[in-house]
Amino acid sequence: MRIAVLSDIHSNLPALDAILTALAPYDALWQLGDVVGYGPQPNEVVERLQAEGATGVRGNHDAAALGELSTDAFNDEARAAVEWTARVLDAAAGRWLAALPSRHEEAGFTLVHGSPRDPTWEYVYSASIARDNLPLFETDHCLVGHTHVPLVFRDGGGRMDGWEPAAGETLVLDDRRTIVNPGSVGQPRDGDPRACGMTIDTETRTLEWVRVAYPIEPVQRLMGAARLPSRLIARLEYGL
Ligand code: ZN
């Protein structure tokens, strides 16, 4: 089975369309939260994921847009985008987001947005944080999002190796436990503005990271029309 794994789509439909085309064909689609927030097309993104039969988990932006998480910990721009999202989110999209759990297990993987320890807020961006989280999930491997950077942490028995996989990089899973981040579809923050995603081939146990360019300017135009914060509009171009 070939699984497409996405995270942090952030209401960016052209980026989602582009990465799904680049990852096809796939038998299943998993997403790791922050479906909405920041970007201009939350309803359209949810509709596309629904049509694809995506399974997955909720992120902090999804919970905040549903009114189920306080925005006190958000910066001003993120909060403005969450409040805009909450206003435009239609009932069907809201129901779909509200049904997402914060943690999900499938095919030997644990799926969370932040970390097993704190699916809402914790960023797994260092080997020490990854090591602390290893005892907190039962499966061999864990998939996380939230950092908007593709990452691998692999338990080497006493030491934890960590690296940022490049576009096109593959990783064959073995009996070493891993925490893996597919990168962000709709708002990458590793200096590469292209949409990022990953596939899992469950027969060969191979992961592959994929980057694809998408039309950024139409997204920026929609964000401008929605009066979303200008820094959020600009950062899409830089991937930071
Ligand atoms: Zn995010």
mmCIF file of N, CA and C in Angstrom, residues 121-207:
data_model
loop_
_atom_site.group_PDB
_atom_site.id
_atom_site.type_symbol
_atom_site.label_atom_id
_atom_site.label_comp_id
_atom_site.label_asym_id
_atom_site.label_seq_id
_atom_site.Cartn_x
_atom_site.Cartn_y
_atom_site.Cartn_z
ATOM 1 N N TRP A 121 0.606 21.252 21.284
ATOM 2 C CA TRP A 121 1.564 22.353 21.324
ATOM 3 C C TRP A 121 3.031 21.999 21.153
ATOM 4 N N GLU A 122 3.463 20.781 21.537
ATOM 5 C CA GLU A 122 4.906 20.540 21.564
ATOM 6 C C GLU A 122 5.493 20.378 20.155
ATOM 7 N N TYR A 123 6.616 21.053 19.912
ATOM 8 C CA TYR A 123 7.348 20.923 18.641
ATOM 9 C C TYR A 123 8.456 19.888 18.815
ATOM 10 N N VAL A 124 8.460 18.850 17.958
ATOM 11 C CA VAL A 124 9.567 17.886 17.988
ATOM 12 C C VAL A 124 10.618 18.377 16.995
ATOM 13 N N TYR A 125 11.519 19.227 17.492
ATOM 14 C CA TYR A 125 12.534 19.790 16.598
ATOM 15 C C TYR A 125 13.953 19.448 17.042
ATOM 16 N N SER A 126 14.096 18.680 18.122
ATOM 17 C CA SER A 126 15.450 18.324 18.565
ATOM 18 C C SER A 126 15.485 16.853 18.961
ATOM 19 N N ALA A 127 16.698 16.301 18.945
ATOM 20 C CA ALA A 127 16.871 14.891 19.299
ATOM 21 C C ALA A 127 16.444 14.642 20.737
ATOM 22 N N SER A 128 16.689 15.612 21.631
ATOM 23 C CA SER A 128 16.340 15.367 23.038
ATOM 24 C C SER A 128 14.818 15.339 23.229
ATOM 25 N N ILE A 129 14.106 16.207 22.509
ATOM 26 C CA ILE A 129 12.635 16.180 22.610
ATOM 27 C C ILE A 129 12.112 14.878 22.007
ATOM 28 N N ALA A 130 12.700 14.456 20.891
ATOM 29 C CA ALA A 130 12.282 13.200 20.262
ATOM 30 C C ALA A 130 12.507 12.032 21.226
ATOM 31 N N ARG A 131 13.667 12.012 21.906
ATOM 32 C CA ARG A 131 13.976 10.918 22.834
ATOM 33 C C ARG A 131 12.972 10.879 23.981
ATOM 34 N N ASP A 132 12.637 12.055 24.503
ATOM 35 C CA ASP A 132 11.659 12.119 25.596
ATOM 36 C C ASP A 132 10.300 11.563 25.182
ATOM 37 N N ASN A 133 9.988 11.651 23.892
ATOM 38 C CA ASN A 133 8.675 11.217 23.417
ATOM 39 C C ASN A 133 8.603 9.729 23.050
ATOM 40 N N LEU A 134 9.764 9.076 22.901
ATOM 41 C CA LEU A 134 9.760 7.661 22.472
ATOM 42 C C LEU A 134 8.920 6.742 23.361
ATOM 43 N N PRO A 135 8.978 6.900 24.701
ATOM 44 C CA PRO A 135 8.173 5.986 25.535
ATOM 45 C C PRO A 135 6.681 6.296 25.494
ATOM 46 N N LEU A 136 6.300 7.355 24.827
ATOM 47 C CA LEU A 136 4.915 7.833 24.913
ATOM 48 C C LEU A 136 4.049 7.426 23.736
ATOM 49 N N PHE A 137 4.580 6.534 22.865
ATOM 50 C CA PHE A 137 3.723 5.922 21.844
ATOM 51 C C PHE A 137 4.092 4.446 21.710
ATOM 52 N N GLU A 138 3.071 3.649 21.355
ATOM 53 C CA GLU A 138 3.208 2.184 21.385
ATOM 54 C C GLU A 138 3.744 1.614 20.071
ATOM 55 N N THR A 139 3.432 2.280 18.967
ATOM 56 C CA THR A 139 3.823 1.757 17.660
ATOM 57 C C THR A 139 5.331 1.950 17.454
ATOM 58 N N ASP A 140 5.888 1.299 16.414
ATOM 59 C CA ASP A 140 7.315 1.472 16.153
ATOM 60 C C ASP A 140 7.627 2.902 15.721
ATOM 61 N N HIS A 141 6.703 3.493 14.944
ATOM 62 C CA HIS A 141 6.993 4.780 14.326
ATOM 63 C C HIS A 141 5.885 5.793 14.613
ATOM 64 N N CYS A 142 6.286 7.048 14.606
ATOM 65 C CA CYS A 142 5.336 8.119 14.901
ATOM 66 C C CYS A 142 5.476 9.201 13.839
ATOM 67 N N LEU A 143 4.339 9.721 13.385
ATOM 68 C CA LEU A 143 4.327 10.796 12.392
ATOM 69 C C LEU A 143 3.838 12.068 13.067
ATOM 70 N N VAL A 144 4.611 13.150 12.921
ATOM 71 C CA VAL A 144 4.256 14.435 13.532
ATOM 72 C C VAL A 144 4.324 15.550 12.486
ATOM 73 N N GLY A 145 3.683 16.669 12.788
ATOM 74 C CA GLY A 145 3.778 17.855 11.944
ATOM 75 C C GLY A 145 4.220 19.028 12.798
ATOM 76 N N HIS A 146 3.544 20.173 12.628
ATOM 77 C CA HIS A 146 3.633 21.327 13.543
ATOM 78 C C HIS A 146 4.875 22.198 13.363
ATOM 79 N N THR A 147 6.052 21.604 13.055
ATOM 80 C CA THR A 147 7.253 22.450 12.906
ATOM 81 C C THR A 147 7.315 23.101 11.525
ATOM 82 N N HIS A 148 6.565 22.562 10.562
ATOM 83 C CA HIS A 148 6.615 23.043 9.166
ATOM 84 C C HIS A 148 7.982 22.801 8.522
ATOM 85 N N VAL A 149 8.728 21.835 9.060
ATOM 86 C CA VAL A 149 10.043 21.470 8.518
ATOM 87 C C VAL A 149 10.098 19.941 8.432
ATOM 88 N N PRO A 150 10.508 19.366 7.278
ATOM 89 C CA PRO A 150 10.635 17.912 7.220
ATOM 90 C C PRO A 150 11.776 17.446 8.124
ATOM 91 N N LEU A 151 11.522 16.417 8.933
ATOM 92 C CA LEU A 151 12.510 15.975 9.916
ATOM 93 C C LEU A 151 12.424 14.472 10.127
ATOM 94 N N VAL A 152 13.562 13.873 10.477
ATOM 95 C CA VAL A 152 13.602 12.483 10.915
ATOM 96 C C VAL A 152 14.383 12.417 12.218
ATOM 97 N N PHE A 153 13.850 11.690 13.198
ATOM 98 C CA PHE A 153 14.609 11.329 14.400
ATOM 99 C C PHE A 153 14.552 9.816 14.514
ATOM 100 N N ARG A 154 15.729 9.176 14.593
ATOM 101 C CA ARG A 154 15.781 7.722 14.629
ATOM 102 C C ARG A 154 16.591 7.262 15.833
ATOM 103 N N ASP A 155 15.993 6.344 16.576
ATOM 104 C CA ASP A 155 16.613 5.839 17.794
ATOM 105 C C ASP A 155 17.760 4.897 17.443
ATOM 106 N N GLY A 156 18.967 5.290 17.789
ATOM 107 C CA GLY A 156 20.123 4.446 17.489
ATOM 108 C C GLY A 156 20.587 3.665 18.700
ATOM 109 N N GLY A 157 19.707 3.420 19.660
ATOM 110 C CA GLY A 157 20.091 2.681 20.865
ATOM 111 C C GLY A 157 21.028 3.516 21.718
ATOM 112 N N GLY A 158 20.481 4.398 22.499
ATOM 113 C CA GLY A 158 21.308 5.253 23.348
ATOM 114 C C GLY A 158 21.510 6.630 22.754
ATOM 115 N N ARG A 159 21.640 6.681 21.427
ATOM 116 C CA ARG A 159 21.704 8.021 20.848
ATOM 117 C C ARG A 159 20.625 8.173 19.780
ATOM 118 N N MET A 160 20.182 9.390 19.642
ATOM 119 C CA MET A 160 19.102 9.680 18.713
ATOM 120 C C MET A 160 19.685 10.470 17.542
ATOM 121 N N ASP A 161 19.589 9.903 16.331
ATOM 122 C CA ASP A 161 20.042 10.637 15.147
ATOM 123 C C ASP A 161 18.902 11.514 14.648
ATOM 124 N N GLY A 162 19.229 12.718 14.204
ATOM 125 C CA GLY A 162 18.207 13.605 13.670
ATOM 126 C C GLY A 162 18.720 14.333 12.450
ATOM 127 N N TRP A 163 17.870 14.471 11.428
ATOM 128 C CA TRP A 163 18.272 15.233 10.249
ATOM 129 C C TRP A 163 17.051 15.744 9.499
ATOM 130 N N GLU A 164 17.332 16.719 8.605
ATOM 131 C CA GLU A 164 16.293 17.266 7.725
ATOM 132 C C GLU A 164 16.409 16.573 6.376
ATOM 133 N N PRO A 165 15.474 15.709 6.013
ATOM 134 C CA PRO A 165 15.569 15.030 4.718
ATOM 135 C C PRO A 165 15.386 16.004 3.559
ATOM 136 N N ALA A 166 16.183 15.833 2.517
ATOM 137 C CA ALA A 166 16.098 16.693 1.334
ATOM 138 C C ALA A 166 14.974 16.220 0.422
ATOM 139 N N ALA A 167 14.587 17.081 -0.516
ATOM 140 C CA ALA A 167 13.593 16.699 -1.518
ATOM 141 C C ALA A 167 14.111 15.495 -2.288
ATOM 142 N N GLY A 168 13.280 14.480 -2.435
ATOM 143 C CA GLY A 168 13.681 13.286 -3.166
ATOM 144 C C GLY A 168 14.354 12.241 -2.306
ATOM 145 N N GLU A 169 14.670 12.613 -1.049
ATOM 146 C CA GLU A 169 15.347 11.658 -0.160
ATOM 147 C C GLU A 169 14.412 10.503 0.211
ATOM 148 N N THR A 170 14.978 9.314 0.309
ATOM 149 C CA THR A 170 14.191 8.165 0.758
ATOM 150 C C THR A 170 14.808 7.615 2.041
ATOM 151 N N LEU A 171 13.974 6.953 2.824
ATOM 152 C CA LEU A 171 14.430 6.338 4.073
ATOM 153 C C LEU A 171 13.735 4.995 4.209
ATOM 154 N N VAL A 172 14.530 3.932 4.364
ATOM 155 C CA VAL A 172 13.940 2.611 4.576
ATOM 156 C C VAL A 172 13.849 2.374 6.086
ATOM 157 N N LEU A 173 12.634 2.131 6.556
ATOM 158 C CA LEU A 173 12.425 1.896 7.986
ATOM 159 C C LEU A 173 12.920 0.497 8.354
ATOM 160 N N ASP A 174 13.550 0.377 9.520
ATOM 161 C CA ASP A 174 13.957 -0.938 10.017
ATOM 162 C C ASP A 174 13.463 -1.072 11.449
ATOM 163 N N ASP A 175 14.162 -1.834 12.286
ATOM 164 C CA ASP A 175 13.627 -2.025 13.634
ATOM 165 C C ASP A 175 13.973 -0.885 14.585
ATOM 166 N N ARG A 176 14.685 0.122 14.087
ATOM 167 C CA ARG A 176 14.930 1.309 14.914
ATOM 168 C C ARG A 176 13.689 2.198 14.899
ATOM 169 N N ARG A 177 13.252 2.630 16.054
ATOM 170 C CA ARG A 177 12.039 3.461 16.113
ATOM 171 C C ARG A 177 12.326 4.859 15.571
ATOM 172 N N THR A 178 11.332 5.444 14.924
ATOM 173 C CA THR A 178 11.531 6.775 14.346
ATOM 174 C C THR A 178 10.358 7.700 14.667
ATOM 175 N N ILE A 179 10.664 8.987 14.691
ATOM 176 C CA ILE A 179 9.645 10.039 14.680
ATOM 177 C C ILE A 179 9.923 10.846 13.414
ATOM 178 N N VAL A 180 8.904 10.960 12.565
ATOM 179 C CA VAL A 180 9.099 11.496 11.221
ATOM 180 C C VAL A 180 8.123 12.630 10.953
ATOM 181 N N ASN A 181 8.622 13.691 10.310
ATOM 182 C CA ASN A 181 7.783 14.834 9.946
ATOM 183 C C ASN A 181 7.802 14.981 8.425
ATOM 184 N N PRO A 182 6.610 14.999 7.780
ATOM 185 C CA PRO A 182 6.592 15.082 6.312
ATOM 186 C C PRO A 182 6.845 16.495 5.782
ATOM 187 N N GLY A 183 6.956 17.500 6.672
ATOM 188 C CA GLY A 183 7.065 18.892 6.220
ATOM 189 C C GLY A 183 5.685 19.491 6.015
ATOM 190 N N SER A 184 5.639 20.732 5.616
ATOM 191 C CA SER A 184 4.358 21.445 5.484
ATOM 192 C C SER A 184 3.964 21.619 4.025
ATOM 193 N N VAL A 185 2.687 21.354 3.760
ATOM 194 C CA VAL A 185 2.146 21.585 2.416
ATOM 195 C C VAL A 185 2.004 23.081 2.145
ATOM 196 N N GLY A 186 1.316 23.771 3.037
ATOM 197 C CA GLY A 186 0.831 25.112 2.708
ATOM 198 C C GLY A 186 1.608 26.278 3.265
ATOM 199 N N GLN A 187 2.604 26.003 4.135
ATOM 200 C CA GLN A 187 3.422 27.104 4.646
ATOM 201 C C GLN A 187 4.768 26.564 5.124
ATOM 202 N N PRO A 188 5.606 26.090 4.169
ATOM 203 C CA PRO A 188 6.926 25.557 4.569
ATOM 204 C C PRO A 188 7.766 26.631 5.261
ATOM 205 N N ARG A 189 8.584 26.197 6.223
ATOM 206 C CA ARG A 189 9.422 27.154 6.966
ATOM 207 C C ARG A 189 10.886 26.732 6.978
ATOM 208 N N ASP A 190 11.311 26.000 5.950
ATOM 209 C CA ASP A 190 12.718 25.594 5.899
ATOM 210 C C ASP A 190 13.471 26.323 4.795
ATOM 211 N N GLY A 191 12.909 27.429 4.319
ATOM 212 C CA GLY A 191 13.585 28.224 3.307
ATOM 213 C C GLY A 191 13.282 27.791 1.883
ATOM 214 N N ASP A 192 12.491 26.743 1.727
ATOM 215 C CA ASP A 192 12.089 26.255 0.399
ATOM 216 C C ASP A 192 10.571 26.446 0.303
ATOM 217 N N PRO A 193 10.121 27.382 -0.564
ATOM 218 C CA PRO A 193 8.684 27.695 -0.585
ATOM 219 C C PRO A 193 7.808 26.631 -1.238
ATOM 220 N N ARG A 194 8.426 25.608 -1.843
ATOM 221 C CA ARG A 194 7.621 24.586 -2.514
ATOM 222 C C ARG A 194 6.827 23.738 -1.512
ATOM 223 N N ALA A 195 5.642 23.290 -1.928
ATOM 224 C CA ALA A 195 4.831 22.421 -1.076
ATOM 225 C C ALA A 195 5.600 21.137 -0.793
ATOM 226 N N CYS A 196 5.485 20.642 0.440
ATOM 227 C CA CYS A 196 6.243 19.464 0.859
ATOM 228 C C CYS A 196 5.277 18.357 1.291
ATOM 229 N N GLY A 197 5.608 17.124 0.992
ATOM 230 C CA GLY A 197 4.810 15.975 1.416
ATOM 231 C C GLY A 197 5.662 14.729 1.394
ATOM 232 N N MET A 198 5.049 13.607 1.754
ATOM 233 C CA MET A 198 5.816 12.370 1.902
ATOM 234 C C MET A 198 4.944 11.184 1.501
ATOM 235 N N THR A 199 5.577 10.115 1.050
ATOM 236 C CA THR A 199 4.834 8.872 0.834
ATOM 237 C C THR A 199 5.424 7.773 1.719
ATOM 238 N N ILE A 200 4.573 6.811 2.050
ATOM 239 C CA ILE A 200 5.015 5.592 2.738
ATOM 240 C C ILE A 200 4.629 4.421 1.854
ATOM 241 N N ASP A 201 5.611 3.594 1.510
ATOM 242 C CA ASP A 201 5.318 2.342 0.823
ATOM 243 C C ASP A 201 5.374 1.251 1.903
ATOM 244 N N THR A 202 4.217 0.688 2.247
ATOM 245 C CA THR A 202 4.184 -0.225 3.387
ATOM 246 C C THR A 202 4.819 -1.587 3.054
ATOM 247 N N GLU A 203 4.940 -1.933 1.766
ATOM 248 C CA GLU A 203 5.585 -3.210 1.424
ATOM 249 C C GLU A 203 7.098 -3.117 1.574
ATOM 250 N N THR A 204 7.677 -2.053 1.029
ATOM 251 C CA THR A 204 9.144 -1.915 1.100
ATOM 252 C C THR A 204 9.573 -1.118 2.334
ATOM 253 N N ARG A 205 8.604 -0.623 3.112
ATOM 254 C CA ARG A 205 8.861 0.193 4.312
ATOM 255 C C ARG A 205 9.724 1.414 3.976
ATOM 256 N N THR A 206 9.427 2.004 2.811
ATOM 257 C CA THR A 206 10.219 3.146 2.355
ATOM 258 C C THR A 206 9.421 4.440 2.427
ATOM 259 N N LEU A 207 10.047 5.464 3.006
ATOM 260 C CA LEU A 207 9.476 6.810 3.018
ATOM 261 C C LEU A 207 10.176 7.624 1.935
#
